[in-house]
């Protein structure tokens, strides 16, 4: 979702766990004890903004977007019934939001 129209910043998100890539809106399979999921974020038109990694509604990390077209990566552990998404933010507020990736038990 772009909050400033079709010319605003864009975000794409995938999660990778155990060699399987999951697109946003999809379900990543995790163990009950938790599984490391590597998030791959592509931000376009977002130079100078911050990408916030949000797990279950809480910001768990912030990554600087230092180029107009930038690939970012972040690893975190997900357990069943958690979800994660990414949002872009500049000085005026949120500029883009991804759909979540949901974690479910193996």
N, CA, C and O atoms as a Tinker XYZ file with bonds, in Angstrom:
   424  protein
     1  N      0.849000   -1.172000    0.000000    73     2
     2  CA     0.000000    0.000000    0.000000    64     1     3
     3  C      0.895000    1.235000    0.000000    63     2     4     5
     4  O      1.793000    1.363000    0.833000    81     3
     5  N      0.643000    2.135000   -0.936000    73     3     6
     6  CA     1.345000    3.424000   -0.976000    64     5     7
     7  C      0.418000    4.479000   -0.386000    63     6     8     9
     8  O     -0.701000    4.652000   -0.869000    81     7
     9  N      0.854000    5.171000    0.628000    73     7    10
    10  CA    -0.009000    6.135000    1.299000    64     9    11
    11  C     -0.056000    7.480000    0.586000    63    10    12    13
    12  O     -0.894000    8.319000    0.914000    81    11
    13  N      0.828000    7.699000   -0.384000    73    11    14
    14  CA     0.879000    8.993000   -1.066000    64    13    15
    15  C      0.614000    8.880000   -2.559000    63    14    16    17
    16  O      1.124000    9.677000   -3.347000    81    15
    17  N     -0.169000    7.907000   -2.942000    73    15    18
    18  CA    -0.549000    7.775000   -4.334000    64    17    19
    19  C      0.400000    6.917000   -5.139000    63    18    20    21
    20  O      1.378000    6.380000   -4.620000    81    19
    21  N      0.091000    6.799000   -6.422000    73    19    22
    22  CA     0.829000    5.882000   -7.302000    64    21    23
    23  C      2.273000    6.292000   -7.554000    63    22    24    25
    24  O      3.061000    5.469000   -8.020000    81    23
    25  N      2.642000    7.507000   -7.269000    73    23    26
    26  CA     4.034000    7.935000   -7.458000    64    25    27
    27  C      4.845000    7.847000   -6.169000    63    26    28    29
    28  O      6.030000    8.180000   -6.157000    81    27
    29  N      4.218000    7.403000   -5.094000    73    27    30
    30  CA     4.906000    7.297000   -3.820000    64    29    31
    31  C      5.833000    6.095000   -3.758000    63    30    32    33
    32  O      5.940000    5.324000   -4.712000    81    31
    33  N      6.494000    5.950000   -2.632000    73    31    34
    34  CA     7.433000    4.849000   -2.406000    64    33    35
    35  C      6.725000    3.503000   -2.531000    63    34    36    37
    36  O      5.534000    3.383000   -2.245000    81    35
    37  N      7.482000    2.492000   -2.963000    73    35    38
    38  CA     6.975000    1.132000   -3.114000    64    37    39
    39  C      7.749000    0.185000   -2.224000    63    38    40    41
    40  O      8.933000    0.394000   -1.958000    81    39
    41  N      7.078000   -0.854000   -1.767000    73    39    42
    42  CA     7.709000   -1.889000   -0.949000    64    41    43
    43  C      7.313000   -3.268000   -1.465000    63    42    44    45
    44  O      6.188000   -3.485000   -1.914000    81    43
    45  N      8.254000   -4.184000   -1.389000    73    43    46
    46  CA     7.974000   -5.585000   -1.660000    64    45    47
    47  C      8.652000   -6.388000   -0.562000    63    46    48    49
    48  O      9.742000   -6.030000   -0.118000    81    47
    49  N      8.027000   -7.459000   -0.123000    73    47    50
    50  CA     8.540000   -8.262000    0.986000    64    49    51
    51  C      8.403000   -9.738000    0.669000    63    50    52    53
    52  O      7.357000  -10.190000    0.203000    81    51
    53  N      9.474000  -10.489000    0.926000    73    51    54
    54  CA     9.420000  -11.943000    0.925000    64    53    55
    55  C     10.140000  -12.432000    2.178000    63    54    56    57
    56  O     10.987000  -11.739000    2.741000    81    55
    57  N      9.784000  -13.632000    2.596000    73    55    58
    58  CA    10.449000  -14.257000    3.734000    64    57    59
    59  C     11.012000  -15.594000    3.299000    63    58    60    61
    60  O     10.390000  -16.320000    2.525000    81    59
    61  N     12.188000  -15.912000    3.799000    73    59    62
    62  CA    12.832000  -17.171000    3.426000    64    61    63
    63  C     13.169000  -17.962000    4.680000    63    62    64    65
    64  O     13.845000  -17.470000    5.583000    81    63
    65  N     12.682000  -19.202000    4.716000    73    63    66
    66  CA    12.972000  -20.099000    5.829000    64    65    67
    67  C     13.115000  -21.510000    5.287000    63    66    68    69
    68  O     12.280000  -21.976000    4.511000    81    67
    69  N     14.174000  -22.182000    5.697000    73    67    70
    70  CA    14.416000  -23.571000    5.282000    64    69    71
    71  C     14.420000  -23.732000    3.764000    63    70    72    73
    72  O     13.963000  -24.748000    3.239000    81    71
    73  N     14.935000  -22.728000    3.067000    73    71    74
    74  CA    15.053000  -22.814000    1.616000    64    73    75
    75  C     13.782000  -22.521000    0.846000    63    74    76    77
    76  O     13.771000  -22.623000   -0.381000    81    75
    77  N     12.725000  -22.166000    1.527000    73    75    78
    78  CA    11.461000  -21.845000    0.866000    64    77    79
    79  C     11.196000  -20.350000    0.969000    63    78    80    81
    80  O     11.290000  -19.764000    2.047000    81    79
    81  N     10.864000  -19.741000   -0.162000    73    79    82
    82  CA    10.570000  -18.308000   -0.204000    64    81    83
    83  C      9.057000  -18.123000   -0.147000    63    82    84    85
    84  O      8.311000  -18.766000   -0.885000    81    83
    85  N      8.618000  -17.232000    0.742000    73    83    86
    86  CA     7.200000  -16.953000    0.933000    64    85    87
    87  C      6.935000  -15.493000    0.588000    63    86    88    89
    88  O      7.586000  -14.602000    1.133000    81    87
    89  N      5.981000  -15.236000   -0.316000    73    87    90
    90  CA     5.651000  -13.845000   -0.647000    64    89    91
    91  C      4.771000  -13.225000    0.431000    63    90    92    93
    92  O      4.195000  -13.931000    1.259000    81    91
    93  N      4.674000  -11.888000    0.411000    73    91    94
    94  CA     3.781000  -11.239000    1.358000    64    93    95
    95  C      2.360000  -11.736000    1.122000    63    94    96    97
    96  O      1.945000  -11.985000   -0.010000    81    95
    97  N      1.634000  -11.872000    2.216000    73    95    98
    98  CA     0.309000  -12.460000    2.171000    64    97    99
    99  C      0.334000  -13.965000    2.358000    63    98   100   101
   100  O     -0.708000  -14.589000    2.560000    81    99
   101  N      1.537000  -14.557000    2.289000    73    99   102
   102  CA     1.680000  -16.002000    2.388000    64   101   103
   103  C      1.956000  -16.481000    3.800000    63   102   104   105
   104  O      2.019000  -15.700000    4.750000    81   103
   105  N      2.119000  -17.789000    3.904000    73   103   106
   106  CA     2.357000  -18.438000    5.189000    64   105   107
   107  C      3.716000  -19.121000    5.167000    63   106   108   109
   108  O      4.003000  -19.931000    4.286000    81   107
   109  N      4.551000  -18.782000    6.150000    73   107   110
   110  CA     5.841000  -19.436000    6.320000    64   109   111
   111  C      5.677000  -20.485000    7.418000    63   110   112   113
   112  O      5.079000  -20.220000    8.461000    81   111
   113  N      6.210000  -21.670000    7.170000    73   111   114
   114  CA     6.114000  -22.761000    8.137000    64   113   115
   115  C      7.261000  -22.651000    9.141000    63   114   116   117
   116  O      8.430000  -22.565000    8.766000    81   115
   117  N      6.898000  -22.656000   10.431000    73   115   118
   118  CA     7.896000  -22.517000   11.494000    64   117   119
   119  C      7.665000  -23.605000   12.541000    63   118   120   121
   120  O      6.579000  -24.177000   12.634000    81   119
   121  N      8.705000  -23.878000   13.324000    73   119   122
   122  CA     8.573000  -24.862000   14.396000    64   121   123
   123  C      7.970000  -24.203000   15.628000    63   122   124   125
   124  O      7.951000  -22.977000   15.743000    81   123
   125  N      7.489000  -25.011000   16.527000    73   123   126
   126  CA     6.903000  -24.511000   17.763000    64   125   127
   127  C      7.928000  -23.723000   18.576000    63   126   128   129
   128  O      7.571000  -22.762000   19.257000    81   127
   129  N      9.189000  -24.120000   18.509000    73   127   130
   130  CA    10.256000  -23.440000   19.242000    64   129   131
   131  C     10.729000  -22.171000   18.550000    63   130   132   133
   132  O     11.468000  -21.381000   19.138000    81   131
   133  N     10.308000  -21.969000   17.302000    73   131   134
   134  CA    10.712000  -20.783000   16.544000    64   133   135
   135  C     11.673000  -21.145000   15.435000    63   134   136   137
   136  O     12.485000  -22.061000   15.569000    81   135
   137  N     11.571000  -20.415000   14.337000    73   135   138
   138  CA    12.405000  -20.631000   13.165000    64   137   139
   139  C     12.911000  -19.287000   12.677000    63   138   140   141
   140  O     12.167000  -18.308000   12.633000    81   139
   141  N     14.189000  -19.248000   12.310000    73   139   142
   142  CA    14.728000  -18.011000   11.750000    64   141   143
   143  C     14.166000  -17.805000   10.348000    63   142   144   145
   144  O     14.205000  -18.704000    9.508000    81   143
   145  N     13.649000  -16.617000   10.113000    73   143   146
   146  CA    13.118000  -16.229000    8.816000    64   145   147
   147  C     13.905000  -15.020000    8.338000    63   146   148   149
   148  O     13.989000  -14.009000    9.034000    81   147
   149  N     14.475000  -15.127000    7.157000    73   147   150
   150  CA    15.210000  -14.001000    6.561000    64   149   151
   151  C     14.230000  -13.217000    5.706000    63   150   152   153
   152  O     13.660000  -13.743000    4.750000    81   151
   153  N     14.041000  -11.954000    6.061000    73   151   154
   154  CA    13.170000  -11.075000    5.295000    64   153   155
   155  C     13.982000  -10.384000    4.212000    63   154   156   157
   156  O     15.088000   -9.907000    4.463000    81   155
   157  N     13.431000  -10.333000    3.014000    73   155   158
   158  CA    14.035000   -9.610000    1.894000    64   157   159
   159  C     13.063000   -8.504000    1.524000    63   158   160   161
   160  O     11.918000   -8.760000    1.152000    81   159
   161  N     13.537000   -7.277000    1.632000    73   159   162
   162  CA    12.708000   -6.099000    1.397000    64   161   163
   163  C     13.277000   -5.337000    0.215000    63   162   164   165
   164  O     14.481000   -5.089000    0.146000    81   163
   165  N     12.412000   -4.966000   -0.713000    73   163   166
   166  CA    12.826000   -4.091000   -1.807000    64   165   167
   167  C     12.045000   -2.787000   -1.671000    63   166   168   169
   168  O     10.815000   -2.777000   -1.697000    81   167
   169  N     12.784000   -1.690000   -1.527000    73   167   170
   170  CA    12.176000   -0.363000   -1.416000    64   169   171
   171  C     12.562000    0.442000   -2.651000    63   170   172   173
   172  O     13.736000    0.513000   -3.015000    81   171
   173  N     11.573000    1.043000   -3.287000    73   171   174
   174  CA    11.813000    1.873000   -4.472000    64   173   175
   175  C     11.226000    3.262000   -4.229000    63   174   176   177
   176  O     10.134000    3.402000   -3.678000    81   175
   177  N     11.962000    4.272000   -4.645000    73   175   178
   178  CA    11.506000    5.647000   -4.462000    64   177   179
   179  C     11.468000    6.056000   -3.003000    63   178   180   181
   180  O     10.618000    6.848000   -2.597000    81   179
   181  N     12.389000    5.516000   -2.209000    73   179   182
   182  CA    12.332000    5.704000   -0.759000    64   181   183
   183  C     13.642000    6.202000   -0.152000    63   182   184   185
   184  O     13.861000    6.031000    1.047000    81   183
   185  N     14.512000    6.811000   -0.948000    73   183   186
   186  CA    15.798000    7.282000   -0.420000    64   185   187
   187  C     15.579000    8.208000    0.773000    63   186   188   189
   188  O     14.740000    9.109000    0.728000    81   187
   189  N     16.341000    7.977000    1.834000    73   187   190
   190  CA    16.270000    8.801000    3.023000    64   189   191
   191  C     15.194000    8.374000    4.013000    63   190   192   193
   192  O     15.072000    8.964000    5.087000    81   191
   193  N     14.424000    7.369000    3.669000    73   191   194
   194  CA    13.373000    6.897000    4.566000    64   193   195
   195  C     13.889000    5.761000    5.450000    63   194   196   197
   196  O     15.018000    5.297000    5.291000    81   195
   197  N     13.061000    5.334000    6.363000    73   195   198
   198  CA    13.385000    4.244000    7.270000    64   197   199
   199  C     12.388000    3.108000    7.051000    63   198   200   201
   200  O     11.181000    3.339000    6.977000    81   199
   201  N     12.896000    1.885000    6.948000    73   199   202
   202  CA    12.049000    0.702000    6.867000    64   201   203
   203  C     11.919000    0.136000    8.277000    63   202   204   205
   204  O     12.917000   -0.144000    8.941000    81   203
   205  N     10.687000   -0.027000    8.718000    73   203   206
   206  CA    10.422000   -0.580000   10.040000    64   205   207
   207  C      9.952000   -2.025000    9.888000    63   206   208   209
   208  O      8.997000   -2.304000    9.164000    81   207
   209  N     10.630000   -2.934000   10.574000    73   207   210
   210  CA    10.227000   -4.329000   10.620000    64   209   211
   211  C      9.260000   -4.461000   11.797000    63   210   212   213
   212  O      9.614000   -4.165000   12.938000    81   211
   213  N      8.048000   -4.903000   11.510000    73   211   214
   214  CA     6.997000   -4.945000   12.527000    64   213   215
   215  C      6.541000   -6.393000   12.720000    63   214   216   217
   216  O      6.065000   -7.032000   11.782000    81   215
   217  N      6.692000   -6.900000   13.943000    73   215   218
   218  CA     6.232000   -8.248000   14.276000    64   217   219
   219  C      5.088000   -8.122000   15.276000    63   218   220   221
   220  O      5.249000   -7.539000   16.348000    81   219
   221  N      3.939000   -8.671000   14.917000    73   219   222
   222  CA     2.748000   -8.633000   15.782000    64   221   223
   223  C      2.438000   -7.226000   16.276000    63   222   224   225
   224  O      2.048000   -7.043000   17.429000    81   223
   225  N      2.611000   -6.222000   15.400000    73   223   226
   226  CA     2.262000   -4.849000   15.732000    64   225   227
   227  C      3.348000   -4.047000   16.419000    63   226   228   229
   228  O      3.164000   -2.855000   16.666000    81   227
   229  N      4.484000   -4.671000   16.736000    73   227   230
   230  CA     5.572000   -3.984000   17.440000    64   229   231
   231  C      6.791000   -3.853000   16.536000    63   230   232   233
   232  O      7.217000   -4.826000   15.914000    81   231
   233  N      7.351000   -2.645000   16.466000    73   231   234
   234  CA     8.559000   -2.432000   15.675000    64   233   235
   235  C      9.720000   -3.140000   16.367000    63   234   236   237
   236  O     10.031000   -2.858000   17.524000    81   235
   237  N     10.364000   -4.076000   15.633000    73   235   238
   238  CA    11.477000   -4.833000   16.209000    64   237   239
   239  C     12.817000   -4.416000   15.626000    63   238   240   241
   240  O     13.863000   -4.763000   16.175000    81   239
   241  N     12.802000   -3.674000   14.515000    73   239   242
   242  CA    14.043000   -3.200000   13.911000    64   241   243
   243  C     13.731000   -2.060000   12.946000    63   242   244   245
   244  O     12.635000   -1.979000   12.392000    81   243
   245  N     14.703000   -1.193000   12.760000    73   243   246
   246  CA    14.607000   -0.142000   11.754000    64   245   247
   247  C     15.850000   -0.203000   10.877000    63   246   248   249
   248  O     16.967000   -0.376000   11.365000    81   247
   249  N     15.637000   -0.059000    9.587000    73   247   250
   250  CA    16.725000   -0.115000    8.609000    64   249   251
   251  C     16.684000    1.153000    7.769000    63   250   252   253
   252  O     15.616000    1.576000    7.325000    81   251
   253  N     17.839000    1.755000    7.552000    73   251   254
   254  CA    17.930000    2.976000    6.764000    64   253   255
   255  C     17.893000    2.645000    5.278000    63   254   256   257
   256  O     18.586000    1.736000    4.820000    81   255
   257  N     17.094000    3.373000    4.541000    73   255   258
   258  CA    17.037000    3.245000    3.081000    64   257   259
   259  C     17.881000    4.383000    2.527000    63   258   260   261
   260  O     17.450000    5.536000    2.530000    81   259
   261  N     19.090000    4.062000    2.049000    73   259   262
   262  CA    20.031000    5.103000    1.640000    64   261   263
   263  C     20.157000    5.270000    0.129000    63   262   264   265
   264  O     21.081000    5.932000   -0.344000    81   263
   265  N     19.246000    4.684000   -0.623000    73   263   266
   266  CA    19.258000    4.818000   -2.081000    64   265   267
   267  C     17.816000    4.776000   -2.580000    63   266   268   269
   268  O     16.935000    4.248000   -1.903000    81   267
   269  N     17.582000    5.328000   -3.758000    73   267   270
   270  CA    16.233000    5.361000   -4.320000    64   269   271
   271  C     15.694000    3.958000   -4.585000    63   270   272   273
   272  O     14.490000    3.725000   -4.478000    81   271
   273  N     16.571000    3.031000   -4.925000    73   271   274
   274  CA    16.194000    1.649000   -5.217000    64   273   275
   275  C     17.092000    0.762000   -4.358000    63   274   276   277
   276  O     18.276000    0.602000   -4.657000    81   275
   277  N     16.540000    0.190000   -3.303000    73   275   278
   278  CA    17.375000   -0.474000   -2.298000    64   277   279
   279  C     16.811000   -1.837000   -1.900000    63   278   280   281
   280  O     15.610000   -1.980000   -1.670000    81   279
   281  N     17.695000   -2.839000   -1.822000    73   279   282
   282  CA    17.359000   -4.146000   -1.277000    64   281   283
   283  C     17.901000   -4.225000    0.144000    63   282   284   285
   284  O     19.068000   -3.923000    0.393000    81   283
   285  N     17.051000   -4.629000    1.062000    73   283   286
   286  CA    17.412000   -4.767000    2.465000    64   285   287
   287  C     17.130000   -6.196000    2.911000    63   286   288   289
   288  O     16.302000   -6.891000    2.323000    81   287
   289  N     17.829000   -6.621000    3.954000    73   287   290
   290  CA    17.643000   -7.966000    4.474000    64   289   291
   291  C     17.695000   -7.907000    5.992000    63   290   292   293
   292  O     18.470000   -7.145000    6.570000    81   291
   293  N     16.859000   -8.723000    6.632000    73   291   294
   294  CA    16.827000   -8.773000    8.083000    64   293   295
   295  C     16.345000  -10.153000    8.510000    63   294   296   297
   296  O     15.387000  -10.679000    7.943000    81   295
   297  N     16.995000  -10.739000    9.497000    73   295   298
   298  CA    16.598000  -12.059000   10.002000    64   297   299
   299  C     15.978000  -11.913000   11.386000    63   298   300   301
   300  O     16.468000  -11.159000   12.227000    81   299
   301  N     14.897000  -12.645000   11.604000    73   299   302
   302  CA    14.269000  -12.686000   12.912000    64   301   303
   303  C     13.654000  -14.061000   13.115000    63   302   304   305
   304  O     13.439000  -14.811000   12.163000    81   303
   305  N     13.377000  -14.374000   14.359000    73   303   306
   306  CA    12.765000  -15.658000   14.684000    64   305   307
   307  C     11.263000  -15.476000   14.804000    63   306   308   309
   308  O     10.780000  -14.582000   15.499000    81   307
   309  N     10.533000  -16.340000   14.112000    73   307   310
   310  CA     9.075000  -16.345000   14.203000    64   309   311
   311  C      8.611000  -17.659000   14.803000    63   310   312   313
   312  O      9.184000  -18.714000   14.534000    81   311
   313  N      7.579000  -17.588000   15.608000    73   311   314
   314  CA     6.926000  -18.761000   16.164000    64   313   315
   315  C      5.508000  -18.835000   15.591000    63   314   316   317
   316  O      5.022000  -17.858000   15.023000    81   315
   317  N      4.846000  -19.978000   15.735000    73   315   318
   318  CA     3.497000  -20.098000   15.185000    64   317   319
   319  C      2.559000  -18.975000   15.653000    63   318   320   321
   320  O      2.618000  -18.527000   16.798000    81   319
   321  N      1.710000  -18.546000   14.746000    73   319   322
   322  CA     0.688000  -17.525000   14.975000    64   321   323
   323  C      1.231000  -16.105000   15.076000    63   322   324   325
   324  O      0.501000  -15.194000   15.467000    81   323
   325  N      2.490000  -15.904000   14.732000    73   323   326
   326  CA     3.006000  -14.546000   14.633000    64   325   327
   327  C      2.877000  -14.076000   13.189000    63   326   328   329
   328  O      2.631000  -14.874000   12.284000    81   327
   329  N      3.044000  -12.782000   12.987000    73   327   330
   330  CA     3.061000  -12.208000   11.645000    64   329   331
   331  C      4.084000  -11.086000   11.619000    63   330   332   333
   332  O      4.444000  -10.528000   12.655000    81   331
   333  N      4.542000  -10.769000   10.424000    73   331   334
   334  CA     5.531000   -9.708000   10.261000    64   333   335
   335  C      5.214000   -8.947000    8.979000    63   334   336   337
   336  O      4.807000   -9.536000    7.977000    81   335
   337  N      5.404000   -7.649000    9.022000    73   335   338
   338  CA     5.289000   -6.836000    7.820000    64   337   339
   339  C      6.279000   -5.687000    7.918000    63   338   340   341
   340  O      6.948000   -5.523000    8.938000    81   339
   341  N      6.372000   -4.896000    6.865000    73   339   342
   342  CA     7.321000   -3.787000    6.811000    64   341   343
   343  C      6.563000   -2.529000    6.433000    63   342   344   345
   344  O      5.634000   -2.561000    5.625000    81   343
   345  N      6.972000   -1.427000    7.027000    73   343   346
   346  CA     6.424000   -0.131000    6.619000    64   345   347
   347  C      7.560000    0.864000    6.447000    63   346   348   349
   348  O      8.572000    0.810000    7.146000    81   347
   349  N      7.369000    1.765000    5.508000    73   347   350
   350  CA     8.325000    2.837000    5.259000    64   349   351
   351  C      7.841000    4.098000    5.952000    63   350   352   353
   352  O      6.642000    4.371000    6.014000    81   351
   353  N      8.783000    4.855000    6.465000    73   351   354
   354  CA     8.441000    6.081000    7.174000    64   353   355
   355  C      9.436000    7.184000    6.808000    63   354   356   357
   356  O     10.640000    6.948000    6.712000    81   355
   357  N      8.903000    8.398000    6.605000    73   355   358
   358  CA     9.762000    9.568000    6.469000    64   357   359
   359  C      9.381000   10.552000    7.576000    63   358   360   361
   360  O      8.645000   10.183000    8.492000    81   359
   361  N      9.858000   11.779000    7.513000    73   359   362
   362  CA     9.610000   12.753000    8.572000    64   361   363
   363  C      8.125000   13.081000    8.742000    63   362   364   365
   364  O      7.703000   13.473000    9.829000    81   363
   365  N      7.332000   12.925000    7.686000    73   363   366
   366  CA     5.910000   13.238000    7.756000    64   365   367
   367  C      5.043000   12.034000    8.169000    63   366   368   369
   368  O      3.872000   12.214000    8.503000    81   367
   369  N      5.588000   10.836000    8.151000    73   367   370
   370  CA     4.805000    9.673000    8.549000    64   369   371
   371  C      5.026000    8.479000    7.641000    63   370   372   373
   372  O      6.022000    8.411000    6.921000    81   371
   373  N      4.101000    7.545000    7.677000    73   371   374
   374  CA     4.206000    6.303000    6.917000    64   373   375
   375  C      3.938000    6.573000    5.441000    63   374   376   377
   376  O      2.964000    7.236000    5.085000    81   375
   377  N      4.821000    6.049000    4.586000    73   375   378
   378  CA     4.686000    6.255000    3.140000    64   377   379
   379  C      4.282000    4.989000    2.396000    63   378   380   381
   380  O      3.741000    5.072000    1.293000    81   379
   381  N      4.535000    3.811000    2.979000    73   379   382
   382  CA     4.165000    2.545000    2.337000    64   381   383
   383  C      4.113000    1.446000    3.391000    63   382   384   385
   384  O      4.817000    1.492000    4.400000    81   383
   385  N      3.256000    0.449000    3.131000    73   383   386
   386  CA     3.076000   -0.676000    4.048000    64   385   387
   387  C      2.936000   -1.945000    3.214000    63   386   388   389
   388  O      2.241000   -1.947000    2.198000    81   387
   389  N      3.594000   -3.026000    3.638000    73   387   390
   390  CA     3.415000   -4.314000    2.962000    64   389   391
   391  C      2.289000   -5.099000    3.622000    63   390   392   393
   392  O      1.883000   -4.806000    4.746000    81   391
   393  N      1.802000   -6.085000    2.913000    73   391   394
   394  CA     0.947000   -7.088000    3.533000    64   393   395
   395  C      1.831000   -7.943000    4.429000    63   394   396   397
   396  O      3.041000   -8.006000    4.214000    81   395
   397  N      1.254000   -8.601000    5.428000    73   395   398
   398  CA     2.060000   -9.435000    6.320000    64   397   399
   399  C      2.435000  -10.777000    5.701000    63   398   400   401
   400  O      1.852000  -11.236000    4.719000    81   399
   401  N      3.431000  -11.373000    6.323000    73   399   402
   402  CA     3.735000  -12.791000    6.150000    64   401   403
   403  C      3.353000  -13.432000    7.477000    63   402   404   405
   404  O      3.743000  -12.961000    8.546000    81   403
   405  N      2.583000  -14.514000    7.392000    73   403   406
   406  CA     2.063000  -15.189000    8.579000    64   405   407
   407  C      2.899000  -16.436000    8.877000    63   406   408   409
   408  O      3.356000  -17.119000    7.960000    81   407
   409  N      3.092000  -16.723000   10.153000    73   407   410
   410  CA     3.827000  -17.925000   10.571000    64   409   411
   411  C      2.849000  -18.953000   11.113000    63   410   412   413
   412  O      1.995000  -18.649000   11.945000    81   411
   413  N      2.993000  -20.165000   10.627000    73   411   414
   414  CA     2.166000  -21.277000   11.097000    64   413   415
   415  C      3.056000  -22.469000   11.395000    63   414   416   417
   416  O      4.145000  -22.595000   10.834000    81   415
   417  N      2.593000  -23.344000   12.279000    73   415   418
   418  CA     3.397000  -24.500000   12.693000    64   417   419
   419  C      3.586000  -25.480000   11.543000    63   418   420   421
   420  O      2.698000  -25.682000   10.715000    81   419
   421  N      4.779000  -26.085000   11.522000    73   419   422
   422  CA     5.128000  -27.086000   10.502000    64   421   423
   423  C      4.105000  -28.190000   10.440000    63   422   424
   424  O      4.242000  -29.114000    9.638000    81   423
